Amino acid sequence: MNLFDIQCASYRYREVQALDSVTFSIKRGERVAILGANGSGKSTILRLLDGLYFAQSGSVCFDGRVLNEESLRDEEFSFEFRRRVGFVFQNPDVQLFSPTVFDELAFGPLQMHWPKSKIIEAIDSMLDRMNLLHLKHRVPHRLSGGEKKRVALASVLMLDPEVLLLDEPTSSLDPKSQSQMIEFLQEFQGGKTVVTATHDLEIVGDIAERCIVFEDGRVAQTGTPSRILGDELLLRRTSLIHEHRHMHGFGVHKHPHLHKFHTHPHEPIGRIKPLSESPGSS
Amino acid sequence: MFRRKSSFGFLEKTIANLGEILNHADQATLTSGEKGMLQQLDPRVKVGGALVLIVGAVSTSDLWVTGAVFLFSILMIALSRLSFRLYLERTWLGVLFFTGLIALPAIFTTPGVTIFHLPLLHWPISSQGVQSAWRLLARAETAATVAMLLILTTPWTHLLKSLRFFRLPVIIVTILSMTHRYLFLLLHLTQNFLDARSSRKVGRWSPSQQRELTASILAVLLSRSLQLSEEVYLAMQSRGFTGEIHILDEFCFRKRDWLSMMILTTIAVLLIMLR
Amino acid sequence: MHIPDGYLSPATCAAMFAGAMPFWYVAIQRLKKVLNARLVPRIALLSALSFVIMMFNIPLPGGTTGHAVGMGILTVLLGPWASMLAISIALAIQALFFGDGGITCFGANCFNMAVVGSFVAYGVYRLISGNASLASPRRIVAAALGGYIAINVAALFASIEFGLQPMLFHTSDGAALYAPYPLSISIPAMMIGHLTFAGLAELVISGSLVAYVQKTDMDLLRVTAPSAADRDHEVIEGAAVNLQPLWLLLAVLMVLSPLGLLAAGNAWGEWSSEDFKNPEVRKQIAAASHNVAPPENIPSTFEKLSQVWTAPMPDYAPAFVRSPRLGYILSSIFGSGLILLFCFFVSWLTGFGLRMRRRGTA
Ligand SMILES: Nc1ncnc2c1ncn2[C@@H]1O[C@H](COP(=O)(O)OP(=O)(O)OP(=O)(O)O)[C@@H](O)[C@H]1O
Ligand SMILES: [Mg+2]
């Protein structure tokens, strides 16, 4: 059964049509990557999925129930929904609004009326699990970008959500933290639904079994990572890859920049002569 | 030729203000982590104590009491391993300069028994005037010293939680902490803007251009603030916030807290009796 | 305008806390009742913005600079109650974290800048903007003047609090226990700086930021413009000025101005016996207080003004009623009245201008 059902959903900010009649669905336990260039509507669709914005036309359903202002005003449903769905924002600064890391992690459980002792216990084990114990009493504005991302993720995981919506989880991370994050996301899987918005093609294969490519607020293509990553035309059209010019020795050549390890044939399209060979010099 | 004074001085002054604020915050984080005496106390005791001392120093008409409070805070500076230089620069001289400037004319303007005439100008200095100025200065210095002790030995987050103990509504404590948290974001943002602007010294600006520049920077800050507030709201909502706020109070009173509480109460009673 | 500790007597501080308390209480109750969860982060962020605005040196005509508080823009975006909380919180952080502005004087500072500032700004803004459309330039004028007048009335309150100190709290031989200057010095000294520098800074900030909001996210102005027409070309009933904010403003001024008088209690009698300074000394004050306009003239003007109020009092009235000090206070109320009239005038003028323009284009 589908966990999320999005039917012809549209969303418009004041002057920008961010989503234009988007239709797709996400199954329970599925790992989905939402791909798209900057401004293609990735963050917006995640906000619709998290019931923060509501489709202005069309509908978004979660577990058979439509998400709109009215349904989320129903306290029981809203409580359940918030507990079951976690959202890590693209900008960790908006997510870390509490005075310390400890308070940040306590925020969700407090809203869910957990008892105090359980909260304190859970925070410690979460910090331990995420390798963040040394940051427990830090104030958020004294964290590095990568640390902020990890704390933001930890604060969302506190409620142990069954659906995780991630907005650019690996941007602004150094290669080591990036691979740590991916490892963590792979571990975290286990029956849970993970929807990741990203434009980083390198991680797609590791975090998703299905990709949805967005282009200007519309779904351009859906498919397995290998199919999508193999479709150079599509990737080029949606600006996910760009012409990459670089030099090998003295030859300059172009090939699509795939953001992943690959080999490519070297047929020089131009040649720069070494200085000693150039006729004018002496 | 007559030259106007530097036309980007106004930016530099603002940058200096910001730098000072951020610097102060860094310093407070450092000093509150030291292993001094006041750092070990419960923040509630410190807040209560600072209040008692400041109110005492301000309300007594006996300058000796104010002096005693002042000496006590100087002792505390030493016991809490705070730097005297920092204190002198940041608090003592600052208050001396500001309040001194305000208090000085009172020497001449207060009517009373003339004790001295200023040479050349023949302005009379009254004994009452000297007393008034001296009193103002003594009170201001003492209160500022106590406040500084509290600020430099208590991490902000503890200060914040202790406010809950003083029956401040949860919603206010929450807004207060959020304000403090995003204040630093805005301050850093402003600093970046201004540094970019002032390093790009594109000729001299007329006052109206300066005004436009300032207004445009503030406009960007405003739109950033509003945008952040909207997103923070979404992030809070996403984690189950519906307007009702719950926070975790986790303080426990230890023996030394009770002890200092008792000492404080004694001081308070003494101050009241001495009045 | 941040009053440090030691300048105000504990009695004044307590009175100011007591004065601010009901406003805080109502503001918090309203916040809870509306339970507009969105308001929580918005108040926090705008409060932080107000803090940053206070850091800024705003360039003014003539190469000078001034400091603003942000009362104008905060009130327009939040309404007076939430703005009052936001400014109070910014002041609390300054006092508690940066030692800027006293802890005992926190009530007084909040009362002046947060409570009085927000209400005056709101009253003036509503009065001048009337039913103008959200995009109307009249809203810019309204916010700018609202900010200007608000910061000045706030400064007036602060200067009255200062000025009352030496009269109410002094030793038996006449030395001041707290702030040493009487109203005749504190009012002009404070107001000159605010009528020019700080006032203009607040005016520039409030006006330009409201103009910016009009361009980018006009809906934000709706909070304080319940009856505004949506689009510029819609007909505006310019004459129908909502009188509610005026009543609010007047009530605030009426209730608050005599607060100092009440706090004074039994000390009033002492005034008349105290001898008034001779004019010569006053001349020296002027020179000594870094050339702030010669108070010699201002007190005499005030004295004349004060007679307007005190002269008609019957002889058998208690001595304090005829005191020149009461005159000062009444004349500051009178001054607030003048400001009100001025607002009416500007409101009428801008409304008139808009009507003319519309008639021209029609
Ligand atoms: N709060 C907003 N107000 C107005 N327009 C917005 C707002 N947020 C996003 N937009 C616009 O909506 C479109 C989609 O934005 P969205 O944030 O969903 O893109 P995105 O795919 O997440 O981009 P990125 O990769 O840069 O994060 C963009 O054109 C953007 O400019
Ligand atoms: Mg995005």
PDB file of C-alpha atoms in Angstrom, chain B residues 83-187:
ATOM      1  CA  SER B  83      40.892  39.021  35.010  1.00  0.00           C
ATOM      2  CA  PHE B  84      41.122  42.409  36.691  1.00  0.00           C
ATOM      3  CA  ARG B  85      42.294  43.905  33.464  1.00  0.00           C
ATOM      4  CA  LEU B  86      39.173  42.697  31.726  1.00  0.00           C
ATOM      5  CA  TYR B  87      37.093  44.151  34.535  1.00  0.00           C
ATOM      6  CA  LEU B  88      38.898  47.482  34.430  1.00  0.00           C
ATOM      7  CA  GLU B  89      38.627  47.825  30.685  1.00  0.00           C
ATOM      8  CA  ARG B  90      35.160  46.523  30.209  1.00  0.00           C
ATOM      9  CA  THR B  91      33.263  47.718  33.250  1.00  0.00           C
ATOM     10  CA  TRP B  92      35.103  50.073  35.530  1.00  0.00           C
ATOM     11  CA  LEU B  93      36.459  52.506  32.967  1.00  0.00           C
ATOM     12  CA  GLY B  94      33.323  52.336  30.875  1.00  0.00           C
ATOM     13  CA  VAL B  95      31.092  53.310  33.771  1.00  0.00           C
ATOM     14  CA  LEU B  96      33.591  55.887  34.983  1.00  0.00           C
ATOM     15  CA  PHE B  97      33.601  57.561  31.616  1.00  0.00           C
ATOM     16  CA  PHE B  98      29.862  57.421  30.957  1.00  0.00           C
ATOM     17  CA  THR B  99      28.520  58.175  34.413  1.00  0.00           C
ATOM     18  CA  GLY B 100      31.427  60.481  35.174  1.00  0.00           C
ATOM     19  CA  LEU B 101      30.550  62.658  32.235  1.00  0.00           C
ATOM     20  CA  ILE B 102      26.950  62.794  33.344  1.00  0.00           C
ATOM     21  CA  ALA B 103      27.742  63.354  37.013  1.00  0.00           C
ATOM     22  CA  LEU B 104      30.448  65.987  36.607  1.00  0.00           C
ATOM     23  CA  PRO B 105      28.266  69.044  35.895  1.00  0.00           C
ATOM     24  CA  ALA B 106      26.257  68.248  39.024  1.00  0.00           C
ATOM     25  CA  ILE B 107      29.233  69.455  41.055  1.00  0.00           C
ATOM     26  CA  PHE B 108      28.451  72.954  39.854  1.00  0.00           C
ATOM     27  CA  THR B 109      24.716  72.868  39.382  1.00  0.00           C
ATOM     28  CA  THR B 110      23.657  71.557  42.782  1.00  0.00           C
ATOM     29  CA  PRO B 111      22.882  74.446  45.083  1.00  0.00           C
ATOM     30  CA  GLY B 112      24.477  74.327  48.518  1.00  0.00           C
ATOM     31  CA  VAL B 113      27.496  75.249  50.572  1.00  0.00           C
ATOM     32  CA  THR B 114      30.270  76.402  48.279  1.00  0.00           C
ATOM     33  CA  ILE B 115      33.543  74.758  49.177  1.00  0.00           C
ATOM     34  CA  PHE B 116      35.712  75.798  46.272  1.00  0.00           C
ATOM     35  CA  HIS B 117      35.756  78.100  43.255  1.00  0.00           C
ATOM     36  CA  LEU B 118      37.100  76.866  39.959  1.00  0.00           C
ATOM     37  CA  PRO B 119      40.049  79.073  39.018  1.00  0.00           C
ATOM     38  CA  LEU B 120      39.548  81.397  36.022  1.00  0.00           C
ATOM     39  CA  LEU B 121      35.910  80.439  35.484  1.00  0.00           C
ATOM     40  CA  HIS B 122      34.918  81.165  39.088  1.00  0.00           C
ATOM     41  CA  TRP B 123      32.291  78.442  39.072  1.00  0.00           C
ATOM     42  CA  PRO B 124      31.296  77.493  42.573  1.00  0.00           C
ATOM     43  CA  ILE B 125      31.654  73.871  43.605  1.00  0.00           C
ATOM     44  CA  SER B 126      29.195  72.906  46.298  1.00  0.00           C
ATOM     45  CA  SER B 127      29.736  70.225  48.852  1.00  0.00           C
ATOM     46  CA  GLN B 128      26.284  68.878  48.059  1.00  0.00           C
ATOM     47  CA  GLY B 129      27.226  68.777  44.381  1.00  0.00           C
ATOM     48  CA  VAL B 130      30.348  66.745  45.044  1.00  0.00           C
ATOM     49  CA  GLN B 131      28.330  64.418  47.231  1.00  0.00           C
ATOM     50  CA  SER B 132      25.662  63.956  44.566  1.00  0.00           C
ATOM     51  CA  ALA B 133      28.151  63.207  41.820  1.00  0.00           C
ATOM     52  CA  TRP B 134      30.141  60.873  44.014  1.00  0.00           C
ATOM     53  CA  ARG B 135      27.065  58.983  45.115  1.00  0.00           C
ATOM     54  CA  LEU B 136      25.858  58.468  41.543  1.00  0.00           C
ATOM     55  CA  LEU B 137      29.251  57.229  40.451  1.00  0.00           C
ATOM     56  CA  ALA B 138      29.664  54.901  43.424  1.00  0.00           C
ATOM     57  CA  ARG B 139      26.247  53.333  42.933  1.00  0.00           C
ATOM     58  CA  ALA B 140      26.648  52.951  39.190  1.00  0.00           C
ATOM     59  CA  GLU B 141      30.107  51.379  39.511  1.00  0.00           C
ATOM     60  CA  THR B 142      29.014  48.977  42.232  1.00  0.00           C
ATOM     61  CA  ALA B 143      25.865  47.838  40.454  1.00  0.00           C
ATOM     62  CA  ALA B 144      27.732  47.385  37.174  1.00  0.00           C
ATOM     63  CA  THR B 145      30.429  45.352  38.913  1.00  0.00           C
ATOM     64  CA  VAL B 146      27.896  43.001  40.470  1.00  0.00           C
ATOM     65  CA  ALA B 147      26.068  42.636  37.162  1.00  0.00           C
ATOM     66  CA  MET B 148      29.337  41.866  35.436  1.00  0.00           C
ATOM     67  CA  LEU B 149      30.140  39.182  37.999  1.00  0.00           C
ATOM     68  CA  LEU B 150      26.834  37.493  37.285  1.00  0.00           C
ATOM     69  CA  ILE B 151      27.255  37.721  33.528  1.00  0.00           C
ATOM     70  CA  LEU B 152      30.849  36.536  33.363  1.00  0.00           C
ATOM     71  CA  THR B 153      30.424  33.559  35.680  1.00  0.00           C
ATOM     72  CA  THR B 154      27.121  32.168  34.440  1.00  0.00           C
ATOM     73  CA  PRO B 155      26.636  30.525  31.061  1.00  0.00           C
ATOM     74  CA  TRP B 156      23.718  32.137  29.292  1.00  0.00           C
ATOM     75  CA  THR B 157      21.791  28.908  29.104  1.00  0.00           C
ATOM     76  CA  HIS B 158      21.914  28.534  32.881  1.00  0.00           C
ATOM     77  CA  LEU B 159      20.870  32.122  33.371  1.00  0.00           C
ATOM     78  CA  LEU B 160      17.950  31.436  31.113  1.00  0.00           C
ATOM     79  CA  LYS B 161      16.817  28.386  33.031  1.00  0.00           C
ATOM     80  CA  SER B 162      17.143  30.118  36.346  1.00  0.00           C
ATOM     81  CA  LEU B 163      14.644  32.681  35.100  1.00  0.00           C
ATOM     82  CA  ARG B 164      12.051  29.914  35.074  1.00  0.00           C
ATOM     83  CA  PHE B 165      12.649  29.567  38.780  1.00  0.00           C
ATOM     84  CA  PHE B 166      11.693  33.213  39.194  1.00  0.00           C
ATOM     85  CA  ARG B 167       8.280  32.456  37.750  1.00  0.00           C
ATOM     86  CA  LEU B 168       8.844  33.901  34.314  1.00  0.00           C
ATOM     87  CA  PRO B 169       6.214  32.389  31.971  1.00  0.00           C
ATOM     88  CA  VAL B 170       7.450  29.525  29.788  1.00  0.00           C
ATOM     89  CA  ILE B 171       6.478  31.322  26.629  1.00  0.00           C
ATOM     90  CA  ILE B 172       8.665  34.294  27.529  1.00  0.00           C
ATOM     91  CA  VAL B 173      11.637  32.124  28.429  1.00  0.00           C
ATOM     92  CA  THR B 174      11.246  30.353  25.104  1.00  0.00           C
ATOM     93  CA  ILE B 175      11.091  33.571  23.105  1.00  0.00           C
ATOM     94  CA  LEU B 176      14.001  34.963  25.094  1.00  0.00           C
ATOM     95  CA  SER B 177      16.192  31.976  24.337  1.00  0.00           C
ATOM     96  CA  MET B 178      15.216  32.000  20.702  1.00  0.00           C
ATOM     97  CA  THR B 179      15.974  35.700  20.450  1.00  0.00           C
ATOM     98  CA  HIS B 180      19.392  35.128  21.941  1.00  0.00           C
ATOM     99  CA  ARG B 181      20.085  32.212  19.644  1.00  0.00           C
ATOM    100  CA  TYR B 182      19.167  34.040  16.441  1.00  0.00           C
ATOM    101  CA  LEU B 183      20.715  37.276  17.605  1.00  0.00           C
ATOM    102  CA  PHE B 184      24.098  35.721  16.958  1.00  0.00           C
ATOM    103  CA  LEU B 185      23.063  34.616  13.509  1.00  0.00           C
ATOM    104  CA  LEU B 186      21.955  38.168  12.685  1.00  0.00           C
ATOM    105  CA  LEU B 187      25.059  39.689  14.241  1.00  0.00           C
TER     106      LEU B 187
END
